[in-house]
JSON list of C-alpha atoms in Angstrom, two decimals:
[
{"chain": "A", "resi": 1, "resn": "UNK", "atom": "CA", "xyz": [62.72, 107.61, 81.67]},
{"chain": "A", "resi": 2, "resn": "UNK", "atom": "CA", "xyz": [66.48, 107.14, 81.96]},
{"chain": "A", "resi": 3, "resn": "UNK", "atom": "CA", "xyz": [66.32, 107.05, 85.78]},
{"chain": "A", "resi": 4, "resn": "UNK", "atom": "CA", "xyz": [63.48, 104.50, 85.79]},
{"chain": "A", "resi": 5, "resn": "UNK", "atom": "CA", "xyz": [65.46, 102.27, 83.43]},
{"chain": "A", "resi": 6, "resn": "UNK", "atom": "CA", "xyz": [68.61, 102.51, 85.54]},
{"chain": "A", "resi": 7, "resn": "UNK", "atom": "CA", "xyz": [66.71, 101.67, 88.76]},
{"chain": "A", "resi": 8, "resn": "UNK", "atom": "CA", "xyz": [65.25, 98.56, 87.09]},
{"chain": "A", "resi": 9, "resn": "UNK", "atom": "CA", "xyz": [68.51, 97.43, 85.45]},
{"chain": "A", "resi": 10, "resn": "UNK", "atom": "CA", "xyz": [66.95, 97.76, 81.98]},
{"chain": "A", "resi": 11, "resn": "UNK", "atom": "CA", "xyz": [69.87, 99.64, 80.43]},
{"chain": "A", "resi": 12, "resn": "UNK", "atom": "CA", "xyz": [69.97, 102.89, 78.52]},
{"chain": "A", "resi": 13, "resn": "UNK", "atom": "CA", "xyz": [66.54, 103.46, 76.92]},
{"chain": "A", "resi": 14, "resn": "UNK", "atom": "CA", "xyz": [68.10, 105.73, 74.30]},
{"chain": "A", "resi": 15, "resn": "UNK", "atom": "CA", "xyz": [70.46, 103.06, 72.96]},
{"chain": "A", "resi": 16, "resn": "UNK", "atom": "CA", "xyz": [69.33, 101.49, 69.67]},
{"chain": "A", "resi": 17, "resn": "UNK", "atom": "CA", "xyz": [65.67, 100.46, 69.91]},
{"chain": "A", "resi": 18, "resn": "UNK", "atom": "CA", "xyz": [65.93, 99.73, 73.63]},
{"chain": "A", "resi": 19, "resn": "UNK", "atom": "CA", "xyz": [63.05, 102.03, 74.54]},
{"chain": "A", "resi": 20, "resn": "UNK", "atom": "CA", "xyz": [60.75, 100.16, 72.16]},
{"chain": "A", "resi": 21, "resn": "UNK", "atom": "CA", "xyz": [61.87, 96.82, 73.66]},
{"chain": "A", "resi": 22, "resn": "UNK", "atom": "CA", "xyz": [61.07, 98.15, 77.13]},
{"chain": "A", "resi": 23, "resn": "UNK", "atom": "CA", "xyz": [57.68, 99.41, 75.92]},
{"chain": "A", "resi": 24, "resn": "UNK", "atom": "CA", "xyz": [56.92, 96.02, 74.35]},
{"chain": "A", "resi": 25, "resn": "UNK", "atom": "CA", "xyz": [57.95, 94.13, 77.49]},
{"chain": "A", "resi": 26, "resn": "UNK", "atom": "CA", "xyz": [55.84, 96.30, 79.76]},
{"chain": "A", "resi": 27, "resn": "UNK", "atom": "CA", "xyz": [52.84, 95.99, 77.41]},
{"chain": "A", "resi": 28, "resn": "UNK", "atom": "CA", "xyz": [53.08, 92.19, 77.39]},
{"chain": "A", "resi": 29, "resn": "UNK", "atom": "CA", "xyz": [54.07, 91.92, 81.08]},
{"chain": "A", "resi": 30, "resn": "UNK", "atom": "CA", "xyz": [57.42, 90.37, 80.19]},
{"chain": "A", "resi": 31, "resn": "UNK", "atom": "CA", "xyz": [60.65, 90.84, 82.13]},
{"chain": "A", "resi": 32, "resn": "UNK", "atom": "CA", "xyz": [63.05, 93.25, 80.40]},
{"chain": "A", "resi": 33, "resn": "UNK", "atom": "CA", "xyz": [66.50, 91.78, 79.81]},
{"chain": "A", "resi": 34, "resn": "UNK", "atom": "CA", "xyz": [69.26, 93.40, 81.87]},
{"chain": "A", "resi": 35, "resn": "UNK", "atom": "CA", "xyz": [71.82, 93.18, 79.04]},
{"chain": "A", "resi": 36, "resn": "UNK", "atom": "CA", "xyz": [71.89, 94.06, 75.35]},
{"chain": "A", "resi": 37, "resn": "UNK", "atom": "CA", "xyz": [73.18, 90.66, 74.21]},
{"chain": "A", "resi": 38, "resn": "UNK", "atom": "CA", "xyz": [71.03, 87.55, 74.15]},
{"chain": "A", "resi": 39, "resn": "UNK", "atom": "CA", "xyz": [67.29, 87.72, 74.67]},
{"chain": "A", "resi": 40, "resn": "UNK", "atom": "CA", "xyz": [65.48, 91.05, 74.65]},
{"chain": "A", "resi": 41, "resn": "UNK", "atom": "CA", "xyz": [63.11, 89.98, 77.43]},
{"chain": "A", "resi": 42, "resn": "UNK", "atom": "CA", "xyz": [61.74, 86.94, 79.21]},
{"chain": "A", "resi": 43, "resn": "UNK", "atom": "CA", "xyz": [58.21, 85.68, 78.62]},
{"chain": "A", "resi": 44, "resn": "UNK", "atom": "CA", "xyz": [56.37, 82.61, 79.91]},
{"chain": "A", "resi": 45, "resn": "UNK", "atom": "CA", "xyz": [58.66, 80.32, 77.85]},
{"chain": "A", "resi": 46, "resn": "UNK", "atom": "CA", "xyz": [62.00, 81.94, 78.70]},
{"chain": "A", "resi": 47, "resn": "UNK", "atom": "CA", "xyz": [64.08, 84.31, 76.58]},
{"chain": "A", "resi": 48, "resn": "UNK", "atom": "CA", "xyz": [62.22, 86.13, 73.83]},
{"chain": "A", "resi": 49, "resn": "UNK", "atom": "CA", "xyz": [63.31, 88.01, 70.72]},
{"chain": "A", "resi": 50, "resn": "UNK", "atom": "CA", "xyz": [61.77, 91.39, 69.86]},
{"chain": "A", "resi": 51, "resn": "UNK", "atom": "CA", "xyz": [61.72, 93.13, 66.50]},
{"chain": "A", "resi": 52, "resn": "UNK", "atom": "CA", "xyz": [60.25, 96.58, 66.06]},
{"chain": "A", "resi": 53, "resn": "UNK", "atom": "CA", "xyz": [59.81, 99.12, 63.32]},
{"chain": "A", "resi": 54, "resn": "UNK", "atom": "CA", "xyz": [58.50, 102.65, 62.86]},
{"chain": "A", "resi": 55, "resn": "UNK", "atom": "CA", "xyz": [57.87, 102.08, 59.15]},
{"chain": "A", "resi": 56, "resn": "UNK", "atom": "CA", "xyz": [54.35, 102.06, 57.68]},
{"chain": "A", "resi": 57, "resn": "UNK", "atom": "CA", "xyz": [54.56, 98.29, 57.15]},
{"chain": "A", "resi": 58, "resn": "UNK", "atom": "CA", "xyz": [55.45, 95.79, 59.87]},
{"chain": "A", "resi": 59, "resn": "UNK", "atom": "CA", "xyz": [58.50, 93.57, 59.38]},
{"chain": "A", "resi": 60, "resn": "UNK", "atom": "CA", "xyz": [61.48, 92.33, 61.35]},
{"chain": "A", "resi": 61, "resn": "UNK", "atom": "CA", "xyz": [65.09, 92.13, 60.22]},
{"chain": "A", "resi": 62, "resn": "UNK", "atom": "CA", "xyz": [67.65, 89.69, 61.58]},
{"chain": "A", "resi": 63, "resn": "UNK", "atom": "CA", "xyz": [71.02, 91.08, 60.57]},
{"chain": "A", "resi": 64, "resn": "UNK", "atom": "CA", "xyz": [74.66, 90.95, 61.56]},
{"chain": "A", "resi": 65, "resn": "UNK", "atom": "CA", "xyz": [74.52, 87.16, 61.75]},
{"chain": "A", "resi": 66, "resn": "UNK", "atom": "CA", "xyz": [77.97, 85.61, 62.07]},
{"chain": "A", "resi": 67, "resn": "UNK", "atom": "CA", "xyz": [79.02, 83.33, 59.23]},
{"chain": "A", "resi": 68, "resn": "UNK", "atom": "CA", "xyz": [80.10, 79.77, 59.99]},
{"chain": "A", "resi": 69, "resn": "UNK", "atom": "CA", "xyz": [82.53, 77.67, 57.89]},
{"chain": "A", "resi": 70, "resn": "UNK", "atom": "CA", "xyz": [79.88, 75.35, 56.35]},
{"chain": "A", "resi": 71, "resn": "UNK", "atom": "CA", "xyz": [76.13, 75.59, 55.76]},
{"chain": "A", "resi": 72, "resn": "UNK", "atom": "CA", "xyz": [75.58, 72.67, 58.15]},
{"chain": "A", "resi": 73, "resn": "UNK", "atom": "CA", "xyz": [77.40, 74.56, 60.91]},
{"chain": "A", "resi": 74, "resn": "UNK", "atom": "CA", "xyz": [75.55, 77.75, 59.94]},
{"chain": "A", "resi": 75, "resn": "UNK", "atom": "CA", "xyz": [72.18, 76.05, 60.20]},
{"chain": "A", "resi": 76, "resn": "UNK", "atom": "CA", "xyz": [73.07, 74.50, 63.57]},
{"chain": "A", "resi": 77, "resn": "UNK", "atom": "CA", "xyz": [74.23, 77.94, 64.82]},
{"chain": "A", "resi": 78, "resn": "UNK", "atom": "CA", "xyz": [70.97, 79.57, 63.68]},
{"chain": "A", "resi": 79, "resn": "UNK", "atom": "CA", "xyz": [68.83, 76.87, 65.30]},
{"chain": "A", "resi": 80, "resn": "UNK", "atom": "CA", "xyz": [70.77, 76.29, 68.52]},
{"chain": "A", "resi": 81, "resn": "UNK", "atom": "CA", "xyz": [72.28, 79.69, 69.31]},
{"chain": "A", "resi": 82, "resn": "UNK", "atom": "CA", "xyz": [70.84, 82.57, 67.31]},
{"chain": "A", "resi": 83, "resn": "UNK", "atom": "CA", "xyz": [67.16, 82.20, 66.35]},
{"chain": "A", "resi": 84, "resn": "UNK", "atom": "CA", "xyz": [65.85, 78.84, 67.57]},
{"chain": "A", "resi": 85, "resn": "UNK", "atom": "CA", "xyz": [67.07, 79.47, 71.11]},
{"chain": "A", "resi": 86, "resn": "UNK", "atom": "CA", "xyz": [64.12, 81.87, 71.67]},
{"chain": "A", "resi": 87, "resn": "UNK", "atom": "CA", "xyz": [60.78, 80.05, 71.60]},
{"chain": "A", "resi": 88, "resn": "UNK", "atom": "CA", "xyz": [58.83, 83.24, 70.90]},
{"chain": "A", "resi": 89, "resn": "UNK", "atom": "CA", "xyz": [59.60, 86.13, 68.57]},
{"chain": "A", "resi": 90, "resn": "UNK", "atom": "CA", "xyz": [57.54, 89.33, 68.82]},
{"chain": "A", "resi": 91, "resn": "UNK", "atom": "CA", "xyz": [57.12, 91.87, 66.04]},
{"chain": "A", "resi": 92, "resn": "UNK", "atom": "CA", "xyz": [55.81, 95.37, 66.73]},
{"chain": "A", "resi": 93, "resn": "UNK", "atom": "CA", "xyz": [55.06, 98.39, 64.60]},
{"chain": "A", "resi": 94, "resn": "UNK", "atom": "CA", "xyz": [55.15, 101.73, 66.36]},
{"chain": "A", "resi": 95, "resn": "UNK", "atom": "CA", "xyz": [53.55, 105.00, 65.33]},
{"chain": "A", "resi": 96, "resn": "UNK", "atom": "CA", "xyz": [54.31, 108.11, 67.36]},
{"chain": "A", "resi": 97, "resn": "UNK", "atom": "CA", "xyz": [55.52, 106.12, 70.36]},
{"chain": "A", "resi": 98, "resn": "UNK", "atom": "CA", "xyz": [52.45, 103.87, 70.39]},
{"chain": "A", "resi": 99, "resn": "UNK", "atom": "CA", "xyz": [52.35, 100.18, 69.50]},
{"chain": "A", "resi": 100, "resn": "UNK", "atom": "CA", "xyz": [49.84, 99.93, 66.66]},
{"chain": "A", "resi": 101, "resn": "UNK", "atom": "CA", "xyz": [50.57, 96.29, 65.71]},
{"chain": "A", "resi": 102, "resn": "UNK", "atom": "CA", "xyz": [52.03, 93.48, 67.80]},
{"chain": "A", "resi": 103, "resn": "UNK", "atom": "CA", "xyz": [52.43, 89.91, 66.60]},
{"chain": "A", "resi": 104, "resn": "UNK", "atom": "CA", "xyz": [53.88, 86.71, 68.05]},
{"chain": "A", "resi": 105, "resn": "UNK", "atom": "CA", "xyz": [55.58, 83.97, 66.01]},
{"chain": "A", "resi": 106, "resn": "UNK", "atom": "CA", "xyz": [57.22, 80.78, 67.21]},
{"chain": "A", "resi": 107, "resn": "UNK", "atom": "CA", "xyz": [60.89, 80.10, 66.56]},
{"chain": "A", "resi": 108, "resn": "UNK", "atom": "CA", "xyz": [59.86, 77.22, 64.27]},
{"chain": "A", "resi": 109, "resn": "UNK", "atom": "CA", "xyz": [57.90, 79.62, 62.06]},
{"chain": "A", "resi": 110, "resn": "UNK", "atom": "CA", "xyz": [60.70, 82.21, 62.06]},
{"chain": "A", "resi": 111, "resn": "UNK", "atom": "CA", "xyz": [63.23, 79.52, 61.14]},
{"chain": "A", "resi": 112, "resn": "UNK", "atom": "CA", "xyz": [60.96, 78.20, 58.35]},
{"chain": "A", "resi": 113, "resn": "UNK", "atom": "CA", "xyz": [60.80, 81.74, 56.94]},
{"chain": "A", "resi": 114, "resn": "UNK", "atom": "CA", "xyz": [64.46, 82.69, 57.38]},
{"chain": "A", "resi": 115, "resn": "UNK", "atom": "CA", "xyz": [66.48, 79.52, 56.75]},
{"chain": "A", "resi": 116, "resn": "UNK", "atom": "CA", "xyz": [65.83, 79.41, 52.96]},
{"chain": "A", "resi": 117, "resn": "UNK", "atom": "CA", "xyz": [66.65, 83.12, 52.63]},
{"chain": "A", "resi": 118, "resn": "UNK", "atom": "CA", "xyz": [69.80, 82.81, 54.72]},
{"chain": "A", "resi": 119, "resn": "UNK", "atom": "CA", "xyz": [70.96, 79.69, 52.87]},
{"chain": "A", "resi": 120, "resn": "UNK", "atom": "CA", "xyz": [70.63, 81.47, 49.54]},
{"chain": "A", "resi": 121, "resn": "UNK", "atom": "CA", "xyz": [72.55, 84.45, 50.90]},
{"chain": "A", "resi": 122, "resn": "UNK", "atom": "CA", "xyz": [75.18, 82.17, 52.48]},
{"chain": "A", "resi": 123, "resn": "UNK", "atom": "CA", "xyz": [75.82, 80.45, 49.14]},
{"chain": "A", "resi": 124, "resn": "UNK", "atom": "CA", "xyz": [75.94, 83.78, 47.32]},
{"chain": "A", "resi": 125, "resn": "UNK", "atom": "CA", "xyz": [78.44, 85.18, 49.83]},
{"chain": "A", "resi": 126, "resn": "UNK", "atom": "CA", "xyz": [80.74, 82.21, 49.27]},
{"chain": "A", "resi": 127, "resn": "UNK", "atom": "CA", "xyz": [80.95, 83.18, 45.57]},
{"chain": "A", "resi": 128, "resn": "UNK", "atom": "CA", "xyz": [80.92, 86.99, 45.80]},
{"chain": "A", "resi": 129, "resn": "UNK", "atom": "CA", "xyz": [82.83, 87.39, 49.10]},
{"chain": "A", "resi": 130, "resn": "UNK", "atom": "CA", "xyz": [81.42, 90.77, 50.19]},
{"chain": "A", "resi": 131, "resn": "UNK", "atom": "CA", "xyz": [83.36, 93.13, 52.51]},
{"chain": "A", "resi": 132, "resn": "UNK", "atom": "CA", "xyz": [80.88, 92.41, 55.29]},
{"chain": "A", "resi": 133, "resn": "UNK", "atom": "CA", "xyz": [80.23, 88.67, 55.19]},
{"chain": "A", "resi": 134, "resn": "UNK", "atom": "CA", "xyz": [77.58, 88.70, 57.92]},
{"chain": "A", "resi": 135, "resn": "UNK", "atom": "CA", "xyz": [74.15, 87.47, 56.95]},
{"chain": "A", "resi": 136, "resn": "UNK", "atom": "CA", "xyz": [70.77, 89.14, 57.26]},
{"chain": "A", "resi": 137, "resn": "UNK", "atom": "CA", "xyz": [67.18, 88.47, 56.26]},
{"chain": "A", "resi": 138, "resn": "UNK", "atom": "CA", "xyz": [63.74, 89.91, 56.89]},
{"chain": "A", "resi": 139, "resn": "UNK", "atom": "CA", "xyz": [60.48, 88.47, 58.12]},
{"chain": "A", "resi": 140, "resn": "UNK", "atom": "CA", "xyz": [58.01, 90.37, 55.95]},
{"chain": "A", "resi": 141, "resn": "UNK", "atom": "CA", "xyz": [54.52, 91.67, 56.67]},
{"chain": "A", "resi": 142, "resn": "UNK", "atom": "CA", "xyz": [53.13, 88.79, 54.59]},
{"chain": "A", "resi": 143, "resn": "UNK", "atom": "CA", "xyz": [55.10, 86.26, 56.68]},
{"chain": "A", "resi": 144, "resn": "UNK", "atom": "CA", "xyz": [54.00, 87.86, 59.94]},
{"chain": "A", "resi": 145, "resn": "UNK", "atom": "CA", "xyz": [50.34, 87.93, 58.92]},
{"chain": "A", "resi": 146, "resn": "UNK", "atom": "CA", "xyz": [50.48, 84.34, 57.63]},
{"chain": "A", "resi": 147, "resn": "UNK", "atom": "CA", "xyz": [52.26, 82.69, 60.57]},
{"chain": "A", "resi": 148, "resn": "UNK", "atom": "CA", "xyz": [51.79, 85.08, 63.47]},
{"chain": "A", "resi": 149, "resn": "UNK", "atom": "CA", "xyz": [49.24, 85.49, 66.19]},
{"chain": "A", "resi": 150, "resn": "UNK", "atom": "CA", "xyz": [47.91, 89.03, 66.43]},
{"chain": "A", "resi": 151, "resn": "UNK", "atom": "CA", "xyz": [48.22, 90.50, 69.93]},
{"chain": "A", "resi": 152, "resn": "UNK", "atom": "CA", "xyz": [47.45, 94.18, 69.17]},
{"chain": "A", "resi": 153, "resn": "UNK", "atom": "CA", "xyz": [46.19, 95.91, 66.05]}
]
């Protein structure tokens, strides 16, 4: 597996959830991203974001989001550079190395789900000032089932 990934410029399959991203890309006939930063793959609309889990319930977490000086700047960053820059977001649940659920959401739906959660957290962080100020929020199973298009499962 490692040799195949190196020959295709896919990166180390044993780093983070890279092997699951590669599996998802191959399943959907996407192009695997050559780097770890930015998009996880390229689909018919350009760069795509992948989220995967091995938990019993599907979800996708967006964490380690850099904090901007004001909420207006934060929102612009989320829309123009972090989340909204990828038209499609894919959520997969794996069981024993097999994709058992795979869903597709648009960036508009992901932003509609995450922006209120991130704004609340942003405002809370301004008051509490945690050691790690980065933001994070989850797209839940309920959100995925409500807004997503089922591809597998």
